[in-house]
Amino acid sequence: MTTTSPLEIDTADPRRYEHLTRVRLEDPRSVQRAADSRRRHPGPVHGRQNFVVAADHPARGALRVRGETDAMADRRGLLDRLQIALADPKVDGVLASPDVLDDLLLLGALEGKLVFGSMNRGGLPGLVNEIDDRFTGHTAQALDRIGADGGKMLTRICFEDPHTTSVLENTAKAVDSLAALGLIAMVEPFISRIVDGGVVNDLSADAVIRSVAIAQGLGGSSAHTWMKLPVVEDMERVMAATTLPTVLLGGDPSGRPDEVFATWEAALALPGVQGLTVGRTLLYPEDGDVAAAVSTAASLLKGHPVQEGAAR
């Protein structure tokens, strides 16, 4: 395991992560050793909102940010940005696919952090049966082996597509398998429609509320289930639809950064909201300053020790 300060990363050096390839080639078991020796996060508590950075988009072939089609294609650049974000003590953890989590473990970037794995990445954008989002990533058992805190599943509910039935069934099975191991099931539901051959999520409050009603009932127990929801208009009604802990997602950024942060701040003030799980908006900000974007988002969270100390 190699620990490198983000301040020491030479982003112009194309060989800066060559050691990861060497370790993977010669000593693949080092990933599990890094996971076994990692210091765990103490765990979520009520009254302290958590901040998790999301980096599972590439595993679904979703590389676009603000119209740039291959913004997330450079793995070295993504790891640079993730290390900058995770170095902020107010960032609690990461949500990522197995390949990204393994890199971060080898880099020593997950000490004391919450770790969530991305479980279903089979619903590729533009795929003829995109709604049939199969579980091709982490399993509950794999997450347990690396000491993760939970798994996330995208659950798109499309009434026009018969694959929705299997999507719901597979999500329920994932919720059960995570709950059996005491791990968090972070469910990200959408009511989706097929428009011009592509999948479009309905971001109206009524649609989000309906998706919550369906998703929170999946599995044999909701004891370990969280919701991961978009910030939409009338979030008060959305949050009235559930008693489950809820984190807010960012999606592909649009609009001015100050407007985006303002909507997050308003939603974070609502009961039941446990924090942010945001990726592209913060990892690929318009001005390129990842540290500043992360710091601004962190300042919106409630109950962080740094904030409490400042208040006193």
mmCIF file of C-alpha atoms in Angstrom:
data_model
loop_
_atom_site.group_PDB
_atom_site.id
_atom_site.type_symbol
_atom_site.label_atom_id
_atom_site.label_comp_id
_atom_site.label_asym_id
_atom_site.label_seq_id
_atom_site.Cartn_x
_atom_site.Cartn_y
_atom_site.Cartn_z
ATOM 1 C CA MET A 1 0.000 0.000 0.000
ATOM 2 C CA THR A 2 1.340 3.416 -0.981
ATOM 3 C CA THR A 3 0.208 6.626 0.683
ATOM 4 C CA THR A 4 0.796 9.799 -1.344
ATOM 5 C CA SER A 5 -0.297 13.281 -0.359
ATOM 6 C CA PRO A 6 -2.420 14.900 -3.079
ATOM 7 C CA LEU A 7 -0.051 17.858 -2.838
ATOM 8 C CA GLU A 8 2.794 15.568 -3.941
ATOM 9 C CA ILE A 9 1.068 14.236 -7.063
ATOM 10 C CA ASP A 10 2.778 15.313 -10.269
ATOM 11 C CA THR A 11 -0.226 15.474 -12.555
ATOM 12 C CA ALA A 12 2.031 15.959 -15.577
ATOM 13 C CA ASP A 13 3.783 12.630 -15.003
ATOM 14 C CA PRO A 14 2.130 9.906 -17.124
ATOM 15 C CA ARG A 15 3.829 7.249 -14.953
ATOM 16 C CA ARG A 16 2.494 8.497 -11.636
ATOM 17 C CA TYR A 17 0.258 5.441 -11.171
ATOM 18 C CA GLU A 18 2.486 2.898 -12.870
ATOM 19 C CA HIS A 19 3.175 1.313 -9.479
ATOM 20 C CA LEU A 20 -0.495 0.288 -9.299
ATOM 21 C CA THR A 21 -0.085 -1.758 -12.457
ATOM 22 C CA ARG A 22 3.077 -3.346 -11.093
ATOM 23 C CA VAL A 23 1.454 -4.293 -7.790
ATOM 24 C CA ARG A 24 -1.627 -5.678 -9.526
ATOM 25 C CA LEU A 25 0.629 -7.750 -11.769
ATOM 26 C CA GLU A 26 3.070 -9.095 -9.172
ATOM 27 C CA ASP A 27 1.085 -9.078 -5.923
ATOM 28 C CA PRO A 28 -2.691 -8.987 -6.521
ATOM 29 C CA ARG A 29 -3.354 -10.116 -2.952
ATOM 30 C CA SER A 30 -2.073 -6.733 -1.795
ATOM 31 C CA VAL A 31 -5.554 -5.315 -2.441
ATOM 32 C CA GLN A 32 -7.073 -7.557 0.221
ATOM 33 C CA ARG A 33 -4.184 -6.856 2.629
ATOM 34 C CA ALA A 34 -4.770 -3.132 2.190
ATOM 35 C CA ALA A 35 -8.460 -3.661 2.918
ATOM 36 C CA ASP A 36 -7.717 -5.784 6.005
ATOM 37 C CA SER A 37 -5.337 -3.204 7.487
ATOM 38 C CA ARG A 38 -7.469 -0.156 6.726
ATOM 39 C CA ARG A 39 -8.774 1.925 9.619
ATOM 40 C CA ARG A 40 -12.578 1.979 9.440
ATOM 41 C CA HIS A 41 -14.913 4.963 9.740
ATOM 42 C CA PRO A 42 -16.676 5.020 13.137
ATOM 43 C CA GLY A 43 -20.049 4.903 11.402
ATOM 44 C CA PRO A 44 -22.927 7.279 10.630
ATOM 45 C CA VAL A 45 -24.740 8.952 13.522
ATOM 46 C CA HIS A 46 -27.907 11.010 13.609
ATOM 47 C CA GLY A 47 -27.267 14.738 13.631
ATOM 48 C CA ARG A 48 -24.022 14.527 11.677
ATOM 49 C CA GLN A 49 -24.551 14.572 7.936
ATOM 50 C CA ASN A 50 -22.133 12.503 5.874
ATOM 51 C CA PHE A 51 -20.286 13.511 2.724
ATOM 52 C CA VAL A 52 -19.521 10.727 0.243
ATOM 53 C CA VAL A 53 -17.880 11.280 -3.136
ATOM 54 C CA ALA A 54 -19.277 9.141 -5.972
ATOM 55 C CA ALA A 55 -17.027 7.680 -8.684
ATOM 56 C CA ASP A 56 -18.924 4.739 -10.163
ATOM 57 C CA HIS A 57 -19.961 6.384 -13.432
ATOM 58 C CA PRO A 58 -17.173 5.025 -15.708
ATOM 59 C CA ALA A 59 -18.115 1.410 -14.926
ATOM 60 C CA ARG A 60 -21.421 2.055 -16.708
ATOM 61 C CA GLY A 61 -19.690 3.730 -19.657
ATOM 62 C CA ALA A 62 -20.998 7.115 -18.475
ATOM 63 C CA LEU A 63 -17.952 9.317 -19.095
ATOM 64 C CA ARG A 64 -19.718 12.564 -19.995
ATOM 65 C CA VAL A 65 -19.565 15.704 -17.847
ATOM 66 C CA ARG A 66 -21.201 18.963 -19.038
ATOM 67 C CA GLY A 67 -21.276 17.798 -22.632
ATOM 68 C CA GLU A 68 -17.641 16.666 -22.714
ATOM 69 C CA THR A 69 -18.056 13.083 -23.868
ATOM 70 C CA ASP A 70 -14.864 11.596 -22.398
ATOM 71 C CA ALA A 71 -14.295 13.774 -19.324
ATOM 72 C CA MET A 72 -14.001 10.781 -16.991
ATOM 73 C CA ALA A 73 -12.091 8.540 -19.395
ATOM 74 C CA ASP A 74 -8.606 9.295 -18.013
ATOM 75 C CA ARG A 75 -8.198 7.045 -14.955
ATOM 76 C CA ARG A 76 -5.103 8.940 -13.815
ATOM 77 C CA GLY A 77 -7.034 12.199 -13.798
ATOM 78 C CA LEU A 78 -9.922 10.597 -11.927
ATOM 79 C CA LEU A 79 -7.577 9.223 -9.251
ATOM 80 C CA ASP A 80 -5.915 12.647 -8.930
ATOM 81 C CA ARG A 81 -9.295 14.259 -8.324
ATOM 82 C CA LEU A 82 -10.464 11.560 -5.924
ATOM 83 C CA GLN A 83 -7.337 11.850 -3.811
ATOM 84 C CA ILE A 84 -7.769 15.615 -3.596
ATOM 85 C CA ALA A 85 -11.399 15.181 -2.494
ATOM 86 C CA LEU A 86 -10.681 12.390 0.011
ATOM 87 C CA ALA A 87 -7.849 14.387 1.559
ATOM 88 C CA ASP A 88 -10.413 16.872 2.884
ATOM 89 C CA PRO A 89 -11.164 15.712 6.453
ATOM 90 C CA LYS A 90 -14.818 16.689 6.004
ATOM 91 C CA VAL A 91 -15.232 14.089 3.240
ATOM 92 C CA ASP A 92 -16.448 10.919 4.947
ATOM 93 C CA GLY A 93 -15.954 8.441 2.161
ATOM 94 C CA VAL A 94 -16.437 7.217 -1.363
ATOM 95 C CA LEU A 95 -18.902 5.295 -3.539
ATOM 96 C CA ALA A 96 -17.159 3.486 -6.376
ATOM 97 C CA SER A 97 -16.967 0.412 -8.583
ATOM 98 C CA PRO A 98 -14.557 -2.413 -7.679
ATOM 99 C CA ASP A 99 -11.722 -1.244 -9.934
ATOM 100 C CA VAL A 100 -11.709 2.275 -8.478
ATOM 101 C CA LEU A 101 -12.020 1.064 -4.880
ATOM 102 C CA ASP A 102 -9.091 -1.325 -5.395
ATOM 103 C CA ASP A 103 -6.920 1.530 -6.702
ATOM 104 C CA LEU A 104 -7.883 3.730 -3.744
ATOM 105 C CA LEU A 105 -7.135 0.926 -1.294
ATOM 106 C CA LEU A 106 -3.671 0.462 -2.803
ATOM 107 C CA LEU A 107 -3.099 4.223 -2.622
ATOM 108 C CA GLY A 108 -4.018 4.295 1.081
ATOM 109 C CA ALA A 109 -6.675 6.901 0.345
ATOM 110 C CA LEU A 110 -9.504 5.260 2.326
ATOM 111 C CA GLU A 111 -8.145 5.428 5.873
ATOM 112 C CA GLY A 112 -10.995 6.260 8.247
ATOM 113 C CA LYS A 113 -13.465 6.600 5.377
ATOM 114 C CA LEU A 114 -16.915 5.209 4.661
ATOM 115 C CA VAL A 115 -16.777 2.807 1.719
ATOM 116 C CA PHE A 116 -19.747 1.995 -0.518
ATOM 117 C CA GLY A 117 -19.519 -0.326 -3.511
ATOM 118 C CA SER A 118 -21.489 -0.005 -6.744
ATOM 119 C CA MET A 119 -23.381 -3.225 -7.399
ATOM 120 C CA ASN A 120 -25.313 -3.005 -10.689
ATOM 121 C CA ARG A 121 -23.559 -1.445 -13.677
ATOM 122 C CA GLY A 122 -25.058 -3.502 -16.486
ATOM 123 C CA GLY A 123 -27.565 -0.904 -17.718
ATOM 124 C CA LEU A 124 -25.226 0.822 -20.156
ATOM 125 C CA PRO A 125 -26.408 4.130 -21.651
ATOM 126 C CA GLY A 126 -27.742 3.508 -25.141
ATOM 127 C CA LEU A 127 -27.922 -0.272 -24.694
ATOM 128 C CA VAL A 128 -30.939 -1.791 -26.420
ATOM 129 C CA ASN A 129 -32.151 -3.165 -23.065
ATOM 130 C CA GLU A 130 -30.679 -0.474 -20.805
ATOM 131 C CA ILE A 131 -33.401 -0.873 -18.190
ATOM 132 C CA ASP A 132 -32.256 -4.464 -17.621
ATOM 133 C CA ASP A 133 -29.596 -3.177 -15.225
ATOM 134 C CA ARG A 134 -27.918 -6.366 -14.085
ATOM 135 C CA PHE A 135 -25.627 -6.725 -11.103
ATOM 136 C CA THR A 136 -22.168 -6.836 -12.637
ATOM 137 C CA GLY A 137 -20.177 -5.102 -9.887
ATOM 138 C CA HIS A 138 -19.781 -5.684 -6.175
ATOM 139 C CA THR A 139 -21.641 -8.459 -4.407
ATOM 140 C CA ALA A 140 -22.587 -8.225 -0.751
ATOM 141 C CA GLN A 141 -19.999 -10.899 0.044
ATOM 142 C CA ALA A 142 -17.241 -9.001 -1.802
ATOM 143 C CA LEU A 143 -18.114 -5.807 0.068
ATOM 144 C CA ASP A 144 -18.018 -7.649 3.371
ATOM 145 C CA ARG A 145 -14.575 -9.069 2.542
ATOM 146 C CA ILE A 146 -13.060 -5.619 2.038
ATOM 147 C CA GLY A 147 -14.723 -4.130 5.120
ATOM 148 C CA ALA A 148 -17.074 -1.859 3.188
ATOM 149 C CA ASP A 149 -20.025 -0.147 4.847
ATOM 150 C CA GLY A 150 -22.589 -0.921 2.175
ATOM 151 C CA GLY A 151 -23.575 -1.208 -1.453
ATOM 152 C CA LYS A 152 -25.484 1.010 -3.821
ATOM 153 C CA MET A 153 -27.921 -0.043 -6.526
ATOM 154 C CA LEU A 154 -29.474 2.058 -9.274
ATOM 155 C CA THR A 155 -33.144 1.097 -9.582
ATOM 156 C CA ARG A 156 -34.867 2.557 -12.629
ATOM 157 C CA ILE A 157 -38.571 1.773 -12.803
ATOM 158 C CA CYS A 158 -39.913 1.954 -16.340
ATOM 159 C CA PHE A 159 -43.559 1.005 -16.753
ATOM 160 C CA GLU A 160 -43.026 0.674 -20.520
ATOM 161 C CA ASP A 161 -40.293 -1.962 -20.175
ATOM 162 C CA PRO A 162 -40.946 -5.543 -18.975
ATOM 163 C CA HIS A 163 -37.373 -5.761 -17.626
ATOM 164 C CA THR A 164 -38.511 -3.554 -14.728
ATOM 165 C CA THR A 165 -39.885 -6.611 -12.938
ATOM 166 C CA SER A 166 -36.458 -8.276 -12.829
ATOM 167 C CA VAL A 167 -34.846 -4.965 -11.849
ATOM 168 C CA LEU A 168 -37.091 -4.794 -8.795
ATOM 169 C CA GLU A 169 -36.548 -8.464 -7.964
ATOM 170 C CA ASN A 170 -32.764 -8.200 -8.219
ATOM 171 C CA THR A 171 -32.725 -5.031 -6.135
ATOM 172 C CA ALA A 172 -34.766 -6.794 -3.456
ATOM 173 C CA LYS A 173 -32.301 -9.697 -3.450
ATOM 174 C CA ALA A 174 -29.387 -7.266 -3.095
ATOM 175 C CA VAL A 175 -31.119 -5.519 -0.190
ATOM 176 C CA ASP A 176 -31.570 -8.904 1.501
ATOM 177 C CA SER A 177 -27.975 -10.022 0.917
ATOM 178 C CA LEU A 178 -26.586 -6.767 2.315
ATOM 179 C CA ALA A 179 -28.932 -6.801 5.306
ATOM 180 C CA ALA A 180 -27.887 -10.382 6.139
ATOM 181 C CA LEU A 181 -24.322 -9.105 6.575
ATOM 182 C CA GLY A 182 -25.326 -5.938 8.434
ATOM 183 C CA LEU A 183 -24.379 -3.705 5.493
ATOM 184 C CA ILE A 184 -26.201 -0.612 4.247
ATOM 185 C CA ALA A 185 -28.292 -0.954 1.076
ATOM 186 C CA MET A 186 -28.210 2.435 -0.652
ATOM 187 C CA VAL A 187 -31.050 2.345 -3.186
ATOM 188 C CA GLU A 188 -31.176 5.001 -5.922
ATOM 189 C CA PRO A 189 -34.672 4.842 -7.491
ATOM 190 C CA PHE A 190 -36.080 6.671 -10.488
ATOM 191 C CA ILE A 191 -39.278 6.550 -12.477
ATOM 192 C CA SER A 192 -37.871 6.331 -16.000
ATOM 193 C CA ARG A 193 -39.281 6.570 -19.502
ATOM 194 C CA ILE A 194 -38.080 5.620 -22.966
ATOM 195 C CA VAL A 195 -37.694 8.789 -25.055
ATOM 196 C CA ASP A 196 -36.297 8.609 -28.604
ATOM 197 C CA GLY A 197 -34.776 5.227 -27.811
ATOM 198 C CA GLY A 198 -33.019 6.389 -24.639
ATOM 199 C CA VAL A 199 -33.811 6.225 -20.935
ATOM 200 C CA VAL A 200 -34.848 9.513 -19.316
ATOM 201 C CA ASN A 201 -35.489 9.869 -15.587
ATOM 202 C CA ASP A 202 -38.595 11.773 -14.500
ATOM 203 C CA LEU A 203 -37.413 14.386 -11.989
ATOM 204 C CA SER A 204 -40.822 15.722 -11.042
ATOM 205 C CA ALA A 205 -41.628 15.561 -7.333
ATOM 206 C CA ASP A 206 -44.565 13.231 -7.958
ATOM 207 C CA ALA A 207 -42.360 10.767 -9.855
ATOM 208 C CA VAL A 208 -39.623 10.806 -7.223
ATOM 209 C CA ILE A 209 -42.198 10.249 -4.471
ATOM 210 C CA ARG A 210 -43.627 7.286 -6.385
ATOM 211 C CA SER A 211 -40.132 5.826 -6.867
ATOM 212 C CA VAL A 212 -39.458 6.139 -3.133
ATOM 213 C CA ALA A 213 -42.734 4.398 -2.280
ATOM 214 C CA ILE A 214 -41.772 1.445 -4.478
ATOM 215 C CA ALA A 215 -38.060 1.239 -3.640
ATOM 216 C CA GLN A 216 -38.317 1.447 0.137
ATOM 217 C CA GLY A 217 -40.546 -1.625 0.139
ATOM 218 C CA LEU A 218 -38.031 -3.875 -1.619
ATOM 219 C CA GLY A 219 -36.462 -6.767 0.280
ATOM 220 C CA GLY A 220 -37.498 -8.666 3.375
ATOM 221 C CA SER A 221 -36.411 -5.885 5.721
ATOM 222 C CA SER A 222 -35.733 -2.163 5.374
ATOM 223 C CA ALA A 223 -33.682 -2.068 8.577
ATOM 224 C CA HIS A 224 -30.446 -1.438 6.648
ATOM 225 C CA THR A 225 -31.886 0.475 3.667
ATOM 226 C CA TRP A 226 -31.079 4.075 2.729
ATOM 227 C CA MET A 227 -32.478 6.147 -0.120
ATOM 228 C CA LYS A 228 -30.262 8.045 -2.583
ATOM 229 C CA LEU A 229 -32.408 10.727 -4.211
ATOM 230 C CA PRO A 230 -32.089 13.645 -6.626
ATOM 231 C CA VAL A 231 -32.731 17.176 -5.456
ATOM 232 C CA VAL A 232 -35.940 18.294 -7.152
ATOM 233 C CA GLU A 233 -38.572 20.950 -6.654
ATOM 234 C CA ASP A 234 -40.804 20.424 -3.627
ATOM 235 C CA MET A 235 -38.256 18.330 -1.729
ATOM 236 C CA GLU A 236 -40.358 18.798 1.408
ATOM 237 C CA ARG A 237 -42.999 16.493 -0.088
ATOM 238 C CA VAL A 238 -40.338 14.061 -1.272
ATOM 239 C CA MET A 239 -38.792 13.722 2.170
ATOM 240 C CA ALA A 240 -42.239 13.352 3.742
ATOM 241 C CA ALA A 241 -42.547 10.105 1.742
ATOM 242 C CA THR A 242 -39.967 8.161 3.774
ATOM 243 C CA THR A 243 -38.504 7.590 7.224
ATOM 244 C CA LEU A 244 -35.365 5.988 5.764
ATOM 245 C CA PRO A 245 -32.023 7.802 5.988
ATOM 246 C CA THR A 246 -31.573 9.668 2.713
ATOM 247 C CA VAL A 247 -28.538 11.025 0.892
ATOM 248 C CA LEU A 248 -28.731 13.499 -1.972
ATOM 249 C CA LEU A 249 -27.178 12.851 -5.371
ATOM 250 C CA GLY A 250 -25.760 15.381 -7.771
ATOM 251 C CA GLY A 251 -26.075 13.917 -11.268
ATOM 252 C CA ASP A 252 -24.495 15.422 -14.374
ATOM 253 C CA PRO A 253 -24.026 19.078 -13.364
ATOM 254 C CA SER A 254 -26.129 21.759 -15.010
ATOM 255 C CA GLY A 255 -26.755 25.337 -14.056
ATOM 256 C CA ARG A 256 -24.460 27.710 -12.206
ATOM 257 C CA PRO A 257 -22.488 26.250 -9.265
ATOM 258 C CA ASP A 258 -23.965 28.767 -6.814
ATOM 259 C CA GLU A 259 -27.479 27.740 -7.828
ATOM 260 C CA VAL A 260 -26.652 24.046 -7.443
ATOM 261 C CA PHE A 261 -25.141 24.554 -3.994
ATOM 262 C CA ALA A 262 -28.164 26.632 -2.931
ATOM 263 C CA THR A 263 -30.567 23.808 -3.831
ATOM 264 C CA TRP A 264 -28.400 21.323 -1.912
ATOM 265 C CA GLU A 265 -28.318 23.584 1.145
ATOM 266 C CA ALA A 266 -32.105 23.876 1.214
ATOM 267 C CA ALA A 267 -32.576 20.112 0.850
ATOM 268 C CA LEU A 268 -29.954 19.325 3.510
ATOM 269 C CA ALA A 269 -32.041 21.249 6.029
ATOM 270 C CA LEU A 270 -34.946 18.793 5.718
ATOM 271 C CA PRO A 271 -35.623 16.011 8.253
ATOM 272 C CA GLY A 272 -34.247 12.628 7.281
ATOM 273 C CA VAL A 273 -31.487 13.902 5.003
ATOM 274 C CA GLN A 274 -28.238 12.237 6.085
ATOM 275 C CA GLY A 275 -25.892 14.004 3.693
ATOM 276 C CA LEU A 276 -24.507 14.161 0.160
ATOM 277 C CA THR A 277 -23.321 11.444 -2.204
ATOM 278 C CA VAL A 278 -22.094 13.507 -5.135
ATOM 279 C CA GLY A 279 -19.581 12.849 -7.899
ATOM 280 C CA ARG A 280 -19.168 14.711 -11.173
ATOM 281 C CA THR A 281 -20.311 18.112 -9.896
ATOM 282 C CA LEU A 282 -17.428 18.195 -7.413
ATOM 283 C CA LEU A 283 -14.783 16.082 -9.153
ATOM 284 C CA TYR A 284 -15.103 18.009 -12.424
ATOM 285 C CA PRO A 285 -16.090 21.577 -11.463
ATOM 286 C CA GLU A 286 -16.285 24.258 -14.137
ATOM 287 C CA ASP A 287 -13.216 26.096 -12.844
ATOM 288 C CA GLY A 288 -11.194 22.900 -12.309
ATOM 289 C CA ASP A 289 -10.650 23.579 -8.588
ATOM 290 C CA VAL A 290 -11.697 20.277 -6.998
ATOM 291 C CA ALA A 291 -10.532 21.227 -3.492
ATOM 292 C CA ALA A 292 -12.594 24.426 -3.509
ATOM 293 C CA ALA A 293 -15.733 22.702 -4.827
ATOM 294 C CA VAL A 294 -15.434 19.982 -2.179
ATOM 295 C CA SER A 295 -14.850 22.539 0.576
ATOM 296 C CA THR A 296 -17.920 24.540 -0.470
ATOM 297 C CA ALA A 297 -20.120 21.442 -0.487
ATOM 298 C CA ALA A 298 -18.748 20.345 2.900
ATOM 299 C CA SER A 299 -19.652 23.716 4.394
ATOM 300 C CA LEU A 300 -23.337 22.956 3.737
ATOM 301 C CA LEU A 301 -23.401 19.853 5.941
ATOM 302 C CA LYS A 302 -24.813 19.898 9.449
ATOM 303 C CA GLY A 303 -23.181 18.554 12.596
ATOM 304 C CA HIS A 304 -19.571 18.261 11.449
ATOM 305 C CA PRO A 305 -17.126 18.515 14.397
ATOM 306 C CA VAL A 306 -15.225 21.336 12.698
ATOM 307 C CA GLN A 307 -18.426 23.342 12.411
ATOM 308 C CA GLU A 308 -19.400 22.604 16.000
ATOM 309 C CA GLY A 309 -15.986 23.698 17.259
ATOM 310 C CA ALA A 310 -16.205 26.917 15.284
ATOM 311 C CA ALA A 311 -19.671 27.610 16.669
ATOM 312 C CA ARG A 312 -18.450 27.347 20.246
#
